[in-house]
Amino acid sequence: MYPLQPENVYVHETVAGNELYMGRVNRVIAALEKPVVPTVYADVDLPEMISNGLMAKRGSMGTLDEIRDPSLLFNTFRFDDQASERIARLVEMGVTQTGSLTNLLGHQAFRWANYNQEGDPNRGHKVCRPCWRIHQQNGCVHRCHYCGLGGLLIAGVNVEEYCHWLGKLIEMHPWQLTYLLDDDGDPPGLEPELGCLGELIEFFGTLENRYLIIHTKTWNTEWNTEWMRELRHNGNTIIVWSVSGPNQSRFIEPRTGTTEERIEAARIAQEAGYQIRYKFKPIIPVKGWEEDAAFTAKLMFERTDPDVISLCSFMWMDIDDLKRRLPVEHLDPAFLAAAEEAKDTIGKVTTRPFPPIARQRIYETHLREIRRWNEAVPVSLSTESFDMWKSLGDAMGFSATDYPCGCGPFTVPGAPTLACHPFRTATRMDNGRIPCVTG
Ligand code: SF4
C-alpha cells in the first residue's frame, strides 16, 4: 500500500472485537510510515467525533490550505434495515451534518443507482444507466484538487459477510453483468495489507459471467498492481484506469502518479490476465491539453490493449466553484472564457461549466488521437448528456442506448455489442430485501 501518515486511526468496536478483522487493520497500521495507536469507538461516540472534526477535512482538496493523508476509519458493513433509526438517534444526540452518516454507520455497502428513473434529479440529462453500485470504501489518498474525498478514508472490513450478501444481490438481478466498485474512493490504496479487495476479486472469480469493475488512478506497480498477479480472478475482474495527460496529472492530481506510471500499472494488470480499460475522466482543459491527449493516446496503445475507452470532460460544478478548486493559471484561457460566457445560461446541468461546443471539441480531439493508433477500439462518452450523444453518435459509431460503457452494467470483457436496451432492462428486482441506499 501507499506509505501513509494518517493523523488518526479509528476502529469500530465490531472490528476491535473480531480477530480476523483486527488482523486486517493491524497489517495496515504496521505499514504506516509512523506508528499510530488506534482509537476504538462505538456509534454513540460519533457525535463527539464529528464535533471534534472527523469530517472537517472533507472539502474540495484544491480549496484547503494544507492537504494531508486522510485519517483511517475501519468499520463493519451492516446488512439490516436499521439505518434510519441509527441516523435518527445520532440526530437526537445533536449531529447536524447528516450527509456522511450512512457511510459512517456502515450502511453503504450496496446502492441502487436510480439513473434516469423516478427520483433521479438528473433524469433525462445524463445518460448513465440504472444499476447496482457496490462499495467497500469511501475516501481516498490521492489528493486530486477537484475532489472532496480526502480527509477521512472509511473502509468496511467484514468482506466475508459482504460477499454473502453480494451473492444474494447478484442472484436476484440476472440482467446485471458487471458491478462497479467504489465510485467514491480508489479501492487499491490500502491493499494488499487490508486484504479485502483480493477477497472480493476472488469471490467474483468463482462466478459465471459476472464481473467486478475496479476504477482507479493507482500507479505504483509495486504497491498497487504486482500483488494482484497471484489472485484467482478467473478473468472476472475488469480494471479501469482513469488517465490524464502529463500537465493535468502533474498540476492537479499530484498523488496519482504520472501518465506513464498509470499506464505501466495497467500493463502489469493486463499481463496478469485482467481486462483493462481507460477513462479520460475528468478531462480538464489545461494549457497544452491537446498535446496531452496525443501523448497519452499514443502511450496507451504502445503499451496496452484496452477493450473500451471512455471520455468525460470536467463537469459537476459552476465556473466559480471550478476556479476555487483548480489552479486557473494552468487552464486554457479559451475554455475558461467559454465557461464564463455560458455561466448565466448553462443552468444547473451536471455537465456544466463548459458549454456543449467546448466539450465537443475536447471529445473530437481525443477521438482523433485515439484513432491515430487504433481504428477499432470502442470509444464512448461517460456521464454525458443525451444531446452530446446526438451530436457525436455518428463519429463514435454508437448512440446513448447502445454504447459500451466503461463501468457497466452490461459491458463485459471484450466489450461486445449490447444485447439489451439498458434503460428498459435494468430494474430493481429484490423487492426491498437487500438493505441498501438509493439515489
Ligand atoms: S483518485 Fe478519484 S477519489 Fe481519489 S482523490 Fe482523485 S478523484 Fe478523488
Coordinates of C-alpha atoms and ligand atoms in Angstrom, one line a residue:
M1 CA 0.0 0.0 0.0
Y2 CA 1.0 3.6 -0.3
P3 CA 3.2 5.0 2.5
L4 CA 0.8 7.0 4.6
Q5 CA 0.9 9.2 7.7
P6 CA -2.7 9.5 8.9
E7 CA -3.3 11.6 11.9
N8 CA -5.8 9.2 13.4
V9 CA -6.9 5.6 13.0
Y10 CA -10.4 4.8 14.3
V11 CA -11.6 1.2 14.8
H12 CA -15.3 0.5 15.4
E13 CA -16.0 -1.9 18.3
T14 CA -17.4 -4.5 16.0
V15 CA -13.9 -4.6 14.3
A16 CA -11.9 -4.4 17.5
G17 CA -13.8 -7.4 18.9
N18 CA -13.1 -9.7 15.9
E19 CA -9.7 -11.3 15.5
L20 CA -9.9 -11.7 11.7
Y21 CA -11.0 -8.1 11.1
M22 CA -8.4 -6.7 13.6
G23 CA -5.7 -8.7 11.7
R24 CA -6.6 -6.7 8.6
V25 CA -6.4 -3.4 10.5
N26 CA -3.2 -4.3 12.2
R27 CA -1.5 -5.1 8.9
V28 CA -2.4 -1.6 7.6
I29 CA -1.2 0.0 10.8
A30 CA 2.1 -1.9 10.6
A31 CA 2.6 -0.5 7.1
L32 CA 2.1 3.2 8.1
E33 CA 5.1 5.5 7.9
K34 CA 4.7 6.4 11.6
P35 CA 3.1 4.3 14.3
V36 CA -0.5 5.3 15.3
V37 CA -2.3 3.9 18.3
P38 CA -5.9 3.2 17.1
T39 CA -8.9 4.7 18.9
V40 CA -11.7 2.2 19.4
Y41 CA -15.2 3.8 19.2
A42 CA -18.9 2.9 19.2
D43 CA -21.8 4.5 17.3
V44 CA -22.6 6.5 20.4
D45 CA -19.2 8.3 20.2
L46 CA -19.8 9.5 16.7
P47 CA -21.5 12.9 17.7
E48 CA -18.4 13.8 19.7
M49 CA -16.0 12.6 17.0
I50 CA -17.9 14.6 14.3
S51 CA -17.9 17.8 16.5
N52 CA -14.1 17.3 17.0
G53 CA -13.6 17.4 13.2
L54 CA -13.9 13.9 11.9
M55 CA -15.4 15.1 8.6
A56 CA -13.9 18.6 8.7
K57 CA -11.3 17.9 6.0
R58 CA -13.8 16.6 3.5
G59 CA -13.9 19.8 1.5
S60 CA -12.6 20.1 -2.1
M61 CA -8.9 19.5 -1.7
G62 CA -8.0 22.4 -4.0
T63 CA -9.6 24.8 -1.6
L64 CA -7.7 23.6 1.5
D65 CA -4.6 25.4 2.9
E66 CA -2.9 22.1 3.6
I67 CA -3.7 18.6 2.3
R68 CA -2.6 15.7 4.5
D69 CA -3.1 12.0 4.3
P70 CA -6.6 11.0 5.4
S71 CA -7.4 9.6 8.8
L72 CA -8.5 6.0 8.5
L73 CA -11.7 4.6 10.0
F74 CA -12.4 0.9 10.0
N75 CA -15.9 -0.4 10.4
T76 CA -18.1 -3.3 9.5
F77 CA -20.9 -3.1 7.0
R78 CA -24.3 -3.7 8.4
F79 CA -26.9 -5.7 6.5
D80 CA -30.1 -4.8 8.3
D81 CA -32.8 -2.3 7.9
Q82 CA -31.9 -0.1 10.9
A83 CA -30.2 2.7 9.0
S84 CA -33.0 5.3 9.6
E85 CA -33.2 4.5 13.3
R86 CA -29.5 4.8 13.8
I87 CA -29.3 8.1 11.9
A88 CA -32.3 9.4 13.9
R89 CA -30.5 8.5 17.2
L90 CA -27.4 10.5 16.2
V91 CA -29.5 13.4 15.1
E92 CA -31.2 13.4 18.5
M93 CA -27.7 13.4 20.0
G94 CA -27.0 16.7 18.1
V95 CA -25.4 15.6 14.8
T96 CA -26.3 18.1 12.2
Q97 CA -24.1 17.0 9.3
T98 CA -26.1 14.0 8.3
G99 CA -24.6 13.6 4.7
S100 CA -22.0 11.1 5.7
L101 CA -23.8 9.1 8.3
T102 CA -24.8 6.2 6.1
N103 CA -21.1 5.7 5.3
L104 CA -20.0 6.2 8.9
L105 CA -22.6 3.7 10.1
G106 CA -21.7 1.0 7.6
H107 CA -24.9 1.2 5.6
Q108 CA -23.4 2.0 2.2
A109 CA -22.3 -1.5 1.0
F110 CA -24.8 -1.5 -1.9
R111 CA -26.5 1.3 -3.6
W112 CA -29.3 1.2 -6.1
A113 CA -28.3 3.9 -8.6
N114 CA -31.6 5.0 -10.0
Y115 CA -30.2 6.8 -13.0
N116 CA -32.9 8.0 -15.4
Q117 CA -35.6 6.6 -13.1
E118 CA -38.1 8.2 -10.8
G119 CA -36.3 10.2 -8.1
D120 CA -33.1 10.8 -10.1
P121 CA -32.5 14.6 -10.1
N122 CA -30.6 14.3 -13.4
R123 CA -33.3 12.2 -15.2
G124 CA -33.2 13.0 -18.9
H125 CA -29.9 15.0 -18.7
K126 CA -27.3 12.3 -18.1
V127 CA -27.1 9.1 -20.0
C128 CA -25.9 6.8 -17.1
R129 CA -27.9 3.6 -16.8
P130 CA -29.6 2.4 -13.7
C131 CA -27.8 -0.4 -11.9
W132 CA -26.4 -1.6 -8.5
R133 CA -23.2 0.0 -7.4
I134 CA -21.1 -1.6 -4.7
H135 CA -18.8 -0.1 -2.1
Q136 CA -16.0 -1.2 0.2
Q137 CA -14.6 2.2 0.9
N138 CA -15.4 5.9 1.0
G139 CA -12.5 8.3 0.8
C140 CA -9.1 8.4 -1.0
V141 CA -5.4 9.1 -0.6
H142 CA -4.8 10.7 -4.0
R143 CA -5.4 14.4 -3.3
C144 CA -6.9 15.4 -6.6
H145 CA -7.6 19.2 -6.3
Y146 CA -11.1 19.0 -7.6
C147 CA -12.2 16.1 -5.3
G148 CA -13.8 16.2 -1.9
L149 CA -13.0 12.6 -0.8
G150 CA -9.9 13.4 1.2
G151 CA -9.6 13.9 5.0
L152 CA -11.1 10.6 6.0
L153 CA -11.0 7.1 4.4
I154 CA -13.7 4.8 5.7
A155 CA -13.2 1.1 5.0
G156 CA -15.5 -1.8 5.7
V157 CA -13.6 -4.9 6.7
N158 CA -16.2 -7.7 7.1
V159 CA -15.6 -8.9 3.5
E160 CA -16.9 -12.4 4.1
E161 CA -20.3 -11.2 5.2
Y162 CA -20.2 -8.6 2.4
C163 CA -19.7 -11.3 -0.3
H164 CA -22.5 -13.4 1.2
W165 CA -25.0 -10.5 0.7
L166 CA -23.5 -9.6 -2.6
G167 CA -24.1 -13.1 -3.8
K168 CA -27.8 -12.8 -3.0
L169 CA -27.9 -9.4 -4.8
I170 CA -26.3 -10.9 -7.9
E171 CA -28.7 -13.9 -7.9
M172 CA -31.7 -11.6 -7.7
H173 CA -30.5 -9.5 -10.7
P174 CA -29.7 -11.8 -13.6
W175 CA -29.6 -8.8 -16.0
Q176 CA -26.7 -7.0 -14.3
L177 CA -23.4 -8.5 -15.6
T178 CA -20.8 -6.0 -14.2
Y179 CA -20.6 -4.3 -10.8
L180 CA -18.6 -1.1 -10.3
L181 CA -16.9 -0.9 -7.0
D182 CA -16.4 2.4 -5.1
D183 CA -17.2 5.3 -7.3
D184 CA -16.4 7.4 -4.1
G185 CA -12.9 6.1 -3.4
D186 CA -10.0 4.3 -5.0
P187 CA -10.1 0.8 -3.7
P188 CA -6.5 -0.5 -4.1
G189 CA -5.0 2.3 -1.9
L190 CA -4.7 0.2 1.3
E191 CA -4.0 -3.1 -0.4
P192 CA -2.7 -5.7 -0.2
E193 CA -2.3 -5.2 3.6
L194 CA -6.0 -4.6 4.2
G195 CA -6.8 -7.9 2.4
C196 CA -10.4 -7.0 1.4
L197 CA -10.1 -6.3 -2.3
G198 CA -8.3 -9.6 -3.1
E199 CA -11.1 -11.5 -1.3
L200 CA -13.7 -9.6 -3.5
I201 CA -11.7 -10.3 -6.7
E202 CA -11.5 -14.0 -5.9
F203 CA -15.3 -14.1 -5.0
F204 CA -16.1 -12.8 -8.5
G205 CA -13.6 -15.3 -9.8
T206 CA -16.0 -18.1 -8.7
L207 CA -18.9 -16.6 -10.6
E208 CA -20.2 -17.4 -14.1
N209 CA -20.4 -14.4 -16.4
R210 CA -20.4 -11.8 -13.6
Y211 CA -17.7 -9.2 -13.4
L212 CA -16.2 -6.8 -10.9
I213 CA -15.1 -3.4 -12.2
I214 CA -12.4 -1.5 -10.3
H215 CA -12.0 2.1 -11.3
T216 CA -8.7 3.5 -10.2
K217 CA -5.9 6.1 -10.6
T218 CA -3.4 3.9 -8.7
W219 CA 0.0 3.9 -10.2
N220 CA 2.8 2.3 -8.2
T221 CA 3.3 -1.1 -9.7
E222 CA 5.0 -2.5 -6.6
W223 CA 2.3 -1.3 -4.1
N224 CA -0.8 -1.2 -6.3
T225 CA -0.6 -3.8 -9.0
E226 CA 2.0 -6.6 -8.6
W227 CA 0.2 -8.2 -5.7
M228 CA -2.9 -8.8 -7.9
R229 CA -0.9 -11.2 -10.1
E230 CA -1.4 -14.1 -7.7
L231 CA -5.1 -13.8 -7.3
R232 CA -7.6 -16.4 -8.7
H233 CA -9.5 -13.7 -10.6
N234 CA -10.5 -16.1 -13.4
G235 CA -10.8 -13.2 -15.9
N236 CA -13.8 -11.8 -14.0
T237 CA -12.3 -8.5 -12.9
I238 CA -12.0 -5.5 -15.1
I239 CA -9.7 -2.7 -14.1
V240 CA -10.5 0.8 -15.5
W241 CA -7.7 3.3 -15.2
S242 CA -8.5 7.0 -15.2
V243 CA -5.8 8.5 -17.2
S244 CA -4.9 12.1 -17.8
G245 CA -2.0 13.8 -19.7
P246 CA 1.3 14.9 -18.1
N247 CA 0.2 18.5 -17.4
Q248 CA -3.1 17.6 -15.7
S249 CA -1.6 14.8 -13.6
R250 CA 1.3 17.0 -12.5
F251 CA -0.5 20.1 -11.6
I252 CA -3.9 18.9 -10.5
E253 CA -3.7 15.2 -9.4
P254 CA -0.4 15.3 -7.5
R255 CA -0.6 11.9 -5.7
T256 CA -1.8 9.9 -8.6
G257 CA 1.4 9.3 -10.4
T258 CA 2.3 10.3 -14.0
T259 CA 0.6 9.3 -17.2
E260 CA 3.4 6.8 -17.8
E261 CA 3.1 5.3 -14.3
R262 CA -0.6 4.7 -14.5
I263 CA -0.3 3.1 -17.9
E264 CA 2.6 0.9 -16.7
A265 CA 0.3 -0.2 -13.8
A266 CA -2.4 -1.1 -16.3
R267 CA 0.2 -3.0 -18.4
I268 CA 1.1 -5.2 -15.4
A269 CA -2.6 -5.9 -14.7
Q270 CA -3.1 -6.8 -18.3
E271 CA -0.1 -9.1 -18.2
A272 CA -1.7 -10.7 -15.1
G273 CA -4.8 -11.5 -17.1
Y274 CA -7.2 -8.7 -16.1
Q275 CA -9.2 -7.0 -18.7
I276 CA -8.1 -3.3 -18.7
R277 CA -9.9 -0.2 -19.8
Y278 CA -9.3 3.5 -19.7
K279 CA -11.3 6.6 -18.9
F280 CA -10.0 10.0 -19.8
K281 CA -12.0 11.3 -16.8
P282 CA -12.2 14.1 -16.0
I283 CA -10.5 15.8 -19.0
I284 CA -9.5 19.2 -17.7
P285 CA -8.6 21.7 -20.5
V286 CA -5.2 22.7 -19.1
K287 CA -2.8 24.6 -21.2
G288 CA -1.4 22.1 -23.6
W289 CA -4.4 19.6 -23.3
E290 CA -4.3 18.7 -27.0
E291 CA -0.6 17.6 -26.7
D292 CA -1.5 15.8 -23.5
A293 CA -4.3 13.9 -25.4
A294 CA -1.9 13.0 -28.2
F295 CA 0.8 11.8 -25.8
T296 CA -1.5 9.7 -23.7
A297 CA -3.3 8.0 -26.5
K298 CA -0.1 7.0 -28.2
L299 CA 1.4 5.6 -25.0
M300 CA -1.7 3.6 -24.0
F301 CA -1.7 1.8 -27.4
E302 CA 2.1 1.3 -27.4
R303 CA 2.0 -0.4 -24.1
T304 CA -1.5 -1.9 -23.6
D305 CA -4.6 -3.2 -25.3
P306 CA -7.8 -1.8 -23.7
D307 CA -11.3 -3.1 -24.8
V308 CA -13.1 0.3 -24.2
I309 CA -12.1 3.9 -23.8
S310 CA -14.4 6.4 -22.3
L311 CA -14.3 10.2 -22.4
C312 CA -15.6 12.7 -19.9
S313 CA -14.8 16.3 -19.7
F314 CA -14.6 18.1 -16.3
M315 CA -18.1 18.8 -15.1
W316 CA -20.3 18.8 -12.0
M317 CA -19.9 22.4 -10.9
D318 CA -20.2 26.1 -11.7
I319 CA -17.3 28.0 -13.1
D320 CA -16.9 29.9 -9.8
D321 CA -16.6 26.6 -8.0
L322 CA -14.1 25.4 -10.6
K323 CA -12.0 28.5 -10.1
R324 CA -11.9 27.9 -6.3
R325 CA -10.8 24.3 -6.8
L326 CA -8.3 24.3 -9.7
P327 CA -5.1 26.3 -10.3
V328 CA -6.6 28.6 -13.0
E329 CA -3.2 29.7 -14.1
H330 CA -2.7 26.2 -15.7
L331 CA -6.0 26.2 -17.5
D332 CA -6.6 27.0 -21.2
P333 CA -7.9 30.7 -21.2
A334 CA -10.2 30.0 -24.2
F335 CA -12.1 27.3 -22.2
L336 CA -12.2 29.5 -19.1
A337 CA -13.7 32.3 -21.2
A338 CA -16.2 29.9 -22.8
A339 CA -17.3 28.8 -19.3
E340 CA -17.6 32.3 -18.1
E341 CA -19.7 33.3 -21.1
A342 CA -22.0 30.3 -20.6
K343 CA -22.3 31.0 -16.8
D344 CA -25.8 32.6 -16.9
T345 CA -27.4 30.4 -19.5
I346 CA -26.0 26.9 -18.9
G347 CA -28.2 26.2 -15.9
K348 CA -27.6 23.6 -13.2
V349 CA -27.0 20.7 -15.6
T350 CA -24.4 18.1 -14.5
T351 CA -22.3 18.8 -17.5
R352 CA -21.6 22.5 -16.5
P353 CA -19.5 24.6 -16.5
F354 CA -18.1 24.1 -20.1
P355 CA -20.7 24.6 -22.8
P356 CA -21.5 21.8 -25.3
I357 CA -19.4 23.3 -28.1
A358 CA -16.3 23.4 -25.8
R359 CA -16.9 19.8 -24.6
Q360 CA -17.5 18.6 -28.1
R361 CA -14.1 20.0 -29.2
I362 CA -12.5 18.1 -26.3
Y363 CA -14.1 14.8 -27.3
E364 CA -13.4 15.2 -31.1
T365 CA -9.8 15.8 -30.3
H366 CA -9.4 12.8 -28.1
L367 CA -11.3 10.6 -30.6
R368 CA -8.9 11.7 -33.3
E369 CA -5.9 11.0 -31.3
I370 CA -7.2 7.5 -30.3
R371 CA -8.0 6.7 -33.9
R372 CA -4.4 7.5 -35.0
W373 CA -3.3 4.4 -33.1
N374 CA -6.4 2.2 -33.1
E375 CA -9.2 2.1 -35.6
A376 CA -11.4 -0.4 -33.8
V377 CA -11.5 0.1 -30.1
P378 CA -14.9 1.3 -28.9
V379 CA -14.8 4.9 -27.7
S380 CA -17.8 6.2 -25.7
L381 CA -18.8 9.3 -23.7
S382 CA -19.1 8.9 -20.0
T383 CA -21.6 10.8 -17.8
E384 CA -22.6 13.0 -20.7
S385 CA -25.9 14.3 -21.9
F386 CA -28.3 12.8 -24.4
D387 CA -27.8 15.8 -26.6
M388 CA -24.0 15.3 -26.7
W389 CA -24.6 11.7 -27.8
K390 CA -26.8 13.0 -30.6
S391 CA -24.0 15.4 -31.7
L392 CA -21.2 12.8 -31.6
G393 CA -23.0 9.5 -32.2
D394 CA -22.1 9.2 -35.8
A395 CA -18.4 9.9 -35.1
M396 CA -18.4 7.4 -32.2
G397 CA -20.5 4.8 -34.0
F398 CA -22.9 4.4 -31.1
S399 CA -25.9 6.0 -29.6
A400 CA -26.9 6.8 -26.0
T401 CA -28.8 3.5 -25.7
D402 CA -26.2 1.1 -27.2
Y403 CA -22.8 2.4 -26.4
P404 CA -20.4 0.2 -24.5
C405 CA -19.9 1.8 -21.1
G406 CA -16.6 1.5 -19.3
C407 CA -18.2 0.9 -15.9
G408 CA -21.3 -1.0 -16.6
P409 CA -23.7 -2.6 -16.0
F410 CA -23.6 -4.6 -19.3
T411 CA -20.2 -4.2 -20.8
V412 CA -18.4 -7.4 -20.2
P413 CA -14.7 -8.0 -21.1
G414 CA -14.1 -7.6 -24.8
A415 CA -17.0 -5.1 -25.0
P416 CA -19.3 -7.0 -27.3
T417 CA -22.3 -5.1 -28.7
L418 CA -25.0 -4.5 -26.0
A419 CA -27.6 -7.3 -26.1
C420 CA -30.4 -5.4 -24.4
H421 CA -32.0 -1.9 -24.1
P422 CA -30.1 -0.6 -21.0
F423 CA -32.9 1.6 -19.7
R424 CA -35.7 -0.9 -20.1
T425 CA -33.8 -3.9 -18.9
A426 CA -32.3 -2.6 -15.7
T427 CA -34.9 -2.8 -12.9
R428 CA -34.5 -3.4 -9.2
M429 CA -35.8 -6.9 -8.5
D430 CA -35.1 -7.6 -4.8
N431 CA -38.5 -6.2 -3.5
G432 CA -36.6 -4.2 -0.9
R433 CA -35.0 -7.4 0.6
I434 CA -31.4 -6.1 0.0
P435 CA -30.6 -3.4 2.6
C436 CA -29.2 -0.6 0.6
V437 CA -29.1 3.1 -0.1
T438 CA -31.0 4.5 -3.2
G439 CA -30.1 7.5 -5.3
Ligands
SF4_1 S1 -8.4 9.4 -7.4 FE1 -10.6 9.8 -7.5 S2 -11.4 9.5 -5.4 FE2 -9.2 9.8 -5.3 S3 -8.8 11.9 -4.9 FE3 -8.7 11.6 -7.1 S4 -10.7 12.0 -7.9 FE4 -10.9 11.7 -5.7

